[in-house]
């Protein structure tokens, strides 16, 4: 697969009939849902799930999405969505990149960037990241190698590069 960066976290997706809009392709709003799903599953894989967010009274909340829609997805398409944590200040902000690919023809359908801010759940206000966030998200920043992480664990070594 032609991923933009090394060591992506990848989820598999399928375009369902309810994802299709009046123009006959996946609706733009569906892509945003997929971005959220991918980011959330990656956070869970890093040990930062909703239980941990509540325990810490902290969460990473979206403040900005930048999306480039490059090609359409159609009903029945099997897709792979990858994410990388590419930047953070270890205080408030973190940035993820995403790439959505249709493996059947190796077409990149979307590239996106999302900026998150750490908030205190009880107030909704920006609040410094706790040490658990620094440790958990920091692991994803420092991953090294060429094998992508898969949602179910392990690597995606069965996929061609």
PDB file of C-alpha atoms in Angstrom:
ATOM      1  CA  UNK A   1       0.000   0.000   0.000  1.00  0.00           C
ATOM      2  CA  UNK A   2       1.257   3.484  -0.788  1.00  0.00           C
ATOM      3  CA  UNK A   3       0.865   5.096   2.640  1.00  0.00           C
ATOM      4  CA  UNK A   4       1.996   8.686   3.013  1.00  0.00           C
ATOM      5  CA  UNK A   5       3.986   7.898   6.168  1.00  0.00           C
ATOM      6  CA  UNK A   6       5.489   4.887   7.924  1.00  0.00           C
ATOM      7  CA  UNK A   7       3.732   3.060  10.780  1.00  0.00           C
ATOM      8  CA  UNK A   8       0.081   3.996  10.219  1.00  0.00           C
ATOM      9  CA  UNK A   9      -2.724   2.780  12.438  1.00  0.00           C
ATOM     10  CA  UNK A  10      -5.278   1.293  10.029  1.00  0.00           C
ATOM     11  CA  UNK A  11      -8.962   0.424  10.199  1.00  0.00           C
ATOM     12  CA  UNK A  12     -10.950  -1.395   7.528  1.00  0.00           C
ATOM     13  CA  UNK A  13     -14.185   0.157   6.274  1.00  0.00           C
ATOM     14  CA  UNK A  14     -16.923  -0.809   3.844  1.00  0.00           C
ATOM     15  CA  UNK A  15     -19.220   1.671   2.120  1.00  0.00           C
ATOM     16  CA  UNK A  16     -22.772   0.706   3.066  1.00  0.00           C
ATOM     17  CA  UNK A  17     -26.028   1.667   1.289  1.00  0.00           C
ATOM     18  CA  UNK A  18     -26.855   4.220   4.028  1.00  0.00           C
ATOM     19  CA  UNK A  19     -23.528   5.982   3.340  1.00  0.00           C
ATOM     20  CA  UNK A  20     -24.586   6.888  -0.214  1.00  0.00           C
ATOM     21  CA  UNK A  21     -26.048  10.316  -1.017  1.00  0.00           C
ATOM     22  CA  UNK A  22     -28.207  11.559  -3.882  1.00  0.00           C
ATOM     23  CA  UNK A  23     -25.167  11.813  -6.159  1.00  0.00           C
ATOM     24  CA  UNK A  24     -24.521   8.069  -5.874  1.00  0.00           C
ATOM     25  CA  UNK A  25     -21.332   8.164  -3.798  1.00  0.00           C
ATOM     26  CA  UNK A  26     -20.402   8.236  -0.116  1.00  0.00           C
ATOM     27  CA  UNK A  27     -21.621  11.449   1.483  1.00  0.00           C
ATOM     28  CA  UNK A  28     -18.989  13.881   2.749  1.00  0.00           C
ATOM     29  CA  UNK A  29     -20.399  13.691   6.284  1.00  0.00           C
ATOM     30  CA  UNK A  30     -19.712   9.942   6.319  1.00  0.00           C
ATOM     31  CA  UNK A  31     -16.015  10.594   5.795  1.00  0.00           C
ATOM     32  CA  UNK A  32     -15.953  12.776   8.931  1.00  0.00           C
ATOM     33  CA  UNK A  33     -17.569   9.918  10.871  1.00  0.00           C
ATOM     34  CA  UNK A  34     -14.859   7.569   9.593  1.00  0.00           C
ATOM     35  CA  UNK A  35     -12.112   9.993  10.677  1.00  0.00           C
ATOM     36  CA  UNK A  36     -13.566  10.109  14.172  1.00  0.00           C
ATOM     37  CA  UNK A  37     -13.886   6.308  14.302  1.00  0.00           C
ATOM     38  CA  UNK A  38     -10.276   5.819  13.231  1.00  0.00           C
ATOM     39  CA  UNK A  39      -8.891   8.375  15.708  1.00  0.00           C
ATOM     40  CA  UNK A  40     -10.977   6.953  18.531  1.00  0.00           C
ATOM     41  CA  UNK A  41      -9.935   3.337  17.834  1.00  0.00           C
ATOM     42  CA  UNK A  42      -6.310   4.416  17.720  1.00  0.00           C
ATOM     43  CA  UNK A  43      -6.691   6.168  21.081  1.00  0.00           C
ATOM     44  CA  UNK A  44      -8.300   3.035  22.515  1.00  0.00           C
ATOM     45  CA  UNK A  45      -5.422   0.936  21.179  1.00  0.00           C
ATOM     46  CA  UNK A  46      -3.054   3.287  23.025  1.00  0.00           C
ATOM     47  CA  UNK A  47      -4.939   2.638  26.283  1.00  0.00           C
ATOM     48  CA  UNK A  48      -6.802   5.948  26.249  1.00  0.00           C
ATOM     49  CA  UNK A  49     -10.437   4.874  26.113  1.00  0.00           C
ATOM     50  CA  UNK A  50     -13.585   6.551  27.439  1.00  0.00           C
ATOM     51  CA  UNK A  51     -13.151   4.972  30.884  1.00  0.00           C
ATOM     52  CA  UNK A  52      -9.663   6.433  31.143  1.00  0.00           C
ATOM     53  CA  UNK A  53     -10.850   9.823  29.819  1.00  0.00           C
ATOM     54  CA  UNK A  54     -13.547   9.932  32.507  1.00  0.00           C
ATOM     55  CA  UNK A  55     -11.141   8.821  35.233  1.00  0.00           C
ATOM     56  CA  UNK A  56      -8.724  11.582  34.275  1.00  0.00           C
ATOM     57  CA  UNK A  57     -11.488  14.159  33.612  1.00  0.00           C
ATOM     58  CA  UNK A  58      -9.749  14.869  30.287  1.00  0.00           C
ATOM     59  CA  UNK A  59     -10.442  14.268  26.597  1.00  0.00           C
ATOM     60  CA  UNK A  60      -9.034  15.214  23.227  1.00  0.00           C
ATOM     61  CA  UNK A  61     -11.689  17.274  21.422  1.00  0.00           C
ATOM     62  CA  UNK A  62     -11.688  18.245  17.745  1.00  0.00           C
ATOM     63  CA  UNK A  63     -11.191  21.942  17.064  1.00  0.00           C
ATOM     64  CA  UNK A  64     -10.435  21.768  13.340  1.00  0.00           C
ATOM     65  CA  UNK A  65     -10.807  19.373  10.404  1.00  0.00           C
ATOM     66  CA  UNK A  66      -9.075  20.013   7.082  1.00  0.00           C
ATOM     67  CA  UNK A  67     -10.223  17.534   4.435  1.00  0.00           C
ATOM     68  CA  UNK A  68      -9.185  17.097   0.833  1.00  0.00           C
ATOM     69  CA  UNK A  69     -11.697  14.888  -0.987  1.00  0.00           C
ATOM     70  CA  UNK A  70      -9.684  13.418  -3.864  1.00  0.00           C
ATOM     71  CA  UNK A  71     -11.943  10.703  -5.307  1.00  0.00           C
ATOM     72  CA  UNK A  72     -15.371   9.218  -4.617  1.00  0.00           C
ATOM     73  CA  UNK A  73     -16.198   6.026  -2.736  1.00  0.00           C
ATOM     74  CA  UNK A  74     -19.131   3.903  -3.888  1.00  0.00           C
ATOM     75  CA  UNK A  75     -21.458   1.374  -2.307  1.00  0.00           C
ATOM     76  CA  UNK A  76     -19.649  -1.874  -1.612  1.00  0.00           C
ATOM     77  CA  UNK A  77     -16.154  -0.378  -1.768  1.00  0.00           C
ATOM     78  CA  UNK A  78     -13.768  -1.852   0.769  1.00  0.00           C
ATOM     79  CA  UNK A  79     -11.508   0.866   2.143  1.00  0.00           C
ATOM     80  CA  UNK A  80      -8.656   1.347   4.560  1.00  0.00           C
ATOM     81  CA  UNK A  81      -8.271   4.458   6.663  1.00  0.00           C
ATOM     82  CA  UNK A  82      -4.897   5.211   8.232  1.00  0.00           C
ATOM     83  CA  UNK A  83      -3.962   7.755  10.876  1.00  0.00           C
ATOM     84  CA  UNK A  84      -0.779   9.130  12.344  1.00  0.00           C
ATOM     85  CA  UNK A  85      -0.155  11.483  15.247  1.00  0.00           C
ATOM     86  CA  UNK A  86       2.192  13.937  13.571  1.00  0.00           C
ATOM     87  CA  UNK A  87       2.535  16.831  16.000  1.00  0.00           C
ATOM     88  CA  UNK A  88       1.743  17.829  19.553  1.00  0.00           C
ATOM     89  CA  UNK A  89       2.912  20.327  22.092  1.00  0.00           C
ATOM     90  CA  UNK A  90       2.543  17.924  25.075  1.00  0.00           C
ATOM     91  CA  UNK A  91       0.345  20.528  26.738  1.00  0.00           C
ATOM     92  CA  UNK A  92      -2.906  21.237  24.865  1.00  0.00           C
ATOM     93  CA  UNK A  93      -2.764  20.504  21.119  1.00  0.00           C
ATOM     94  CA  UNK A  94      -2.295  17.393  19.012  1.00  0.00           C
ATOM     95  CA  UNK A  95      -2.504  16.916  15.237  1.00  0.00           C
ATOM     96  CA  UNK A  96      -3.404  13.764  13.330  1.00  0.00           C
ATOM     97  CA  UNK A  97      -3.090  13.077   9.624  1.00  0.00           C
ATOM     98  CA  UNK A  98      -5.371  10.646   7.803  1.00  0.00           C
ATOM     99  CA  UNK A  99      -5.282   8.884   4.446  1.00  0.00           C
ATOM    100  CA  UNK A 100      -8.228   6.913   3.023  1.00  0.00           C
ATOM    101  CA  UNK A 101      -7.338   4.322   0.375  1.00  0.00           C
ATOM    102  CA  UNK A 102      -9.333   1.950  -1.804  1.00  0.00           C
ATOM    103  CA  UNK A 103      -6.938  -1.048  -1.979  1.00  0.00           C
ATOM    104  CA  UNK A 104      -8.605  -2.600  -5.060  1.00  0.00           C
ATOM    105  CA  UNK A 105      -7.080   0.121  -7.253  1.00  0.00           C
ATOM    106  CA  UNK A 106      -4.693   1.715  -4.730  1.00  0.00           C
ATOM    107  CA  UNK A 107      -6.488   5.057  -5.041  1.00  0.00           C
ATOM    108  CA  UNK A 108      -6.204   7.616  -2.258  1.00  0.00           C
ATOM    109  CA  UNK A 109      -9.716   8.984  -1.798  1.00  0.00           C
ATOM    110  CA  UNK A 110      -9.039  11.466   0.978  1.00  0.00           C
ATOM    111  CA  UNK A 111      -6.295  13.159   2.939  1.00  0.00           C
ATOM    112  CA  UNK A 112      -7.176  15.000   6.118  1.00  0.00           C
ATOM    113  CA  UNK A 113      -5.678  16.713   9.106  1.00  0.00           C
ATOM    114  CA  UNK A 114      -7.434  17.107  12.439  1.00  0.00           C
ATOM    115  CA  UNK A 115      -6.350  19.319  15.312  1.00  0.00           C
ATOM    116  CA  UNK A 116      -7.397  18.300  18.814  1.00  0.00           C
ATOM    117  CA  UNK A 117      -7.251  20.215  22.077  1.00  0.00           C
ATOM    118  CA  UNK A 118      -7.166  18.619  25.500  1.00  0.00           C
ATOM    119  CA  UNK A 119     -10.200  19.594  27.540  1.00  0.00           C
ATOM    120  CA  UNK A 120     -11.388  19.022  31.076  1.00  0.00           C
ATOM    121  CA  UNK A 121     -14.555  16.929  30.700  1.00  0.00           C
ATOM    122  CA  UNK A 122     -16.265  18.426  33.752  1.00  0.00           C
ATOM    123  CA  UNK A 123     -16.004  21.998  32.434  1.00  0.00           C
ATOM    124  CA  UNK A 124     -15.406  21.643  28.684  1.00  0.00           C
ATOM    125  CA  UNK A 125     -12.508  24.071  28.955  1.00  0.00           C
ATOM    126  CA  UNK A 126      -8.983  23.588  27.637  1.00  0.00           C
ATOM    127  CA  UNK A 127      -6.772  21.928  30.221  1.00  0.00           C
ATOM    128  CA  UNK A 128      -3.198  20.661  30.180  1.00  0.00           C
ATOM    129  CA  UNK A 129      -2.707  17.013  29.145  1.00  0.00           C
ATOM    130  CA  UNK A 130      -2.224  14.661  32.090  1.00  0.00           C
ATOM    131  CA  UNK A 131       0.905  12.464  32.230  1.00  0.00           C
ATOM    132  CA  UNK A 132      -1.145   9.495  30.996  1.00  0.00           C
ATOM    133  CA  UNK A 133      -1.833  11.352  27.720  1.00  0.00           C
ATOM    134  CA  UNK A 134       1.836  12.269  27.340  1.00  0.00           C
ATOM    135  CA  UNK A 135       2.812   8.615  27.811  1.00  0.00           C
ATOM    136  CA  UNK A 136      -0.006   7.094  25.739  1.00  0.00           C
ATOM    137  CA  UNK A 137       0.026   9.404  22.750  1.00  0.00           C
ATOM    138  CA  UNK A 138       3.810   9.767  22.934  1.00  0.00           C
ATOM    139  CA  UNK A 139       4.223   6.081  22.082  1.00  0.00           C
ATOM    140  CA  UNK A 140       2.394   6.660  18.789  1.00  0.00           C
ATOM    141  CA  UNK A 141       4.682   9.559  17.916  1.00  0.00           C
ATOM    142  CA  UNK A 142       7.812   7.545  18.491  1.00  0.00           C
ATOM    143  CA  UNK A 143       6.820   4.365  16.615  1.00  0.00           C
ATOM    144  CA  UNK A 144       9.546   3.290  14.245  1.00  0.00           C
ATOM    145  CA  UNK A 145       9.492   0.741  11.467  1.00  0.00           C
ATOM    146  CA  UNK A 146       7.584   0.020   8.312  1.00  0.00           C
ATOM    147  CA  UNK A 147       4.777  -2.285   9.419  1.00  0.00           C
ATOM    148  CA  UNK A 148       1.446  -0.551  10.022  1.00  0.00           C
ATOM    149  CA  UNK A 149      -0.508  -1.246  13.192  1.00  0.00           C
ATOM    150  CA  UNK A 150      -3.898  -2.885  12.624  1.00  0.00           C
ATOM    151  CA  UNK A 151      -7.092  -2.298  14.523  1.00  0.00           C
ATOM    152  CA  UNK A 152      -7.254  -5.896  15.687  1.00  0.00           C
ATOM    153  CA  UNK A 153      -3.635  -5.949  16.820  1.00  0.00           C
ATOM    154  CA  UNK A 154      -0.516  -7.176  15.085  1.00  0.00           C
ATOM    155  CA  UNK A 155       0.629  -5.811  11.756  1.00  0.00           C
ATOM    156  CA  UNK A 156      -0.689  -5.618   8.249  1.00  0.00           C
ATOM    157  CA  UNK A 157       2.089  -7.707   6.802  1.00  0.00           C
ATOM    158  CA  UNK A 158      -0.359  -9.533   4.528  1.00  0.00           C
ATOM    159  CA  UNK A 159      -0.892  -6.391   2.454  1.00  0.00           C
ATOM    160  CA  UNK A 160       1.446  -5.521  -0.387  1.00  0.00           C
ATOM    161  CA  UNK A 161       3.406  -2.308  -0.150  1.00  0.00           C
TER     162      UNK A 161
END
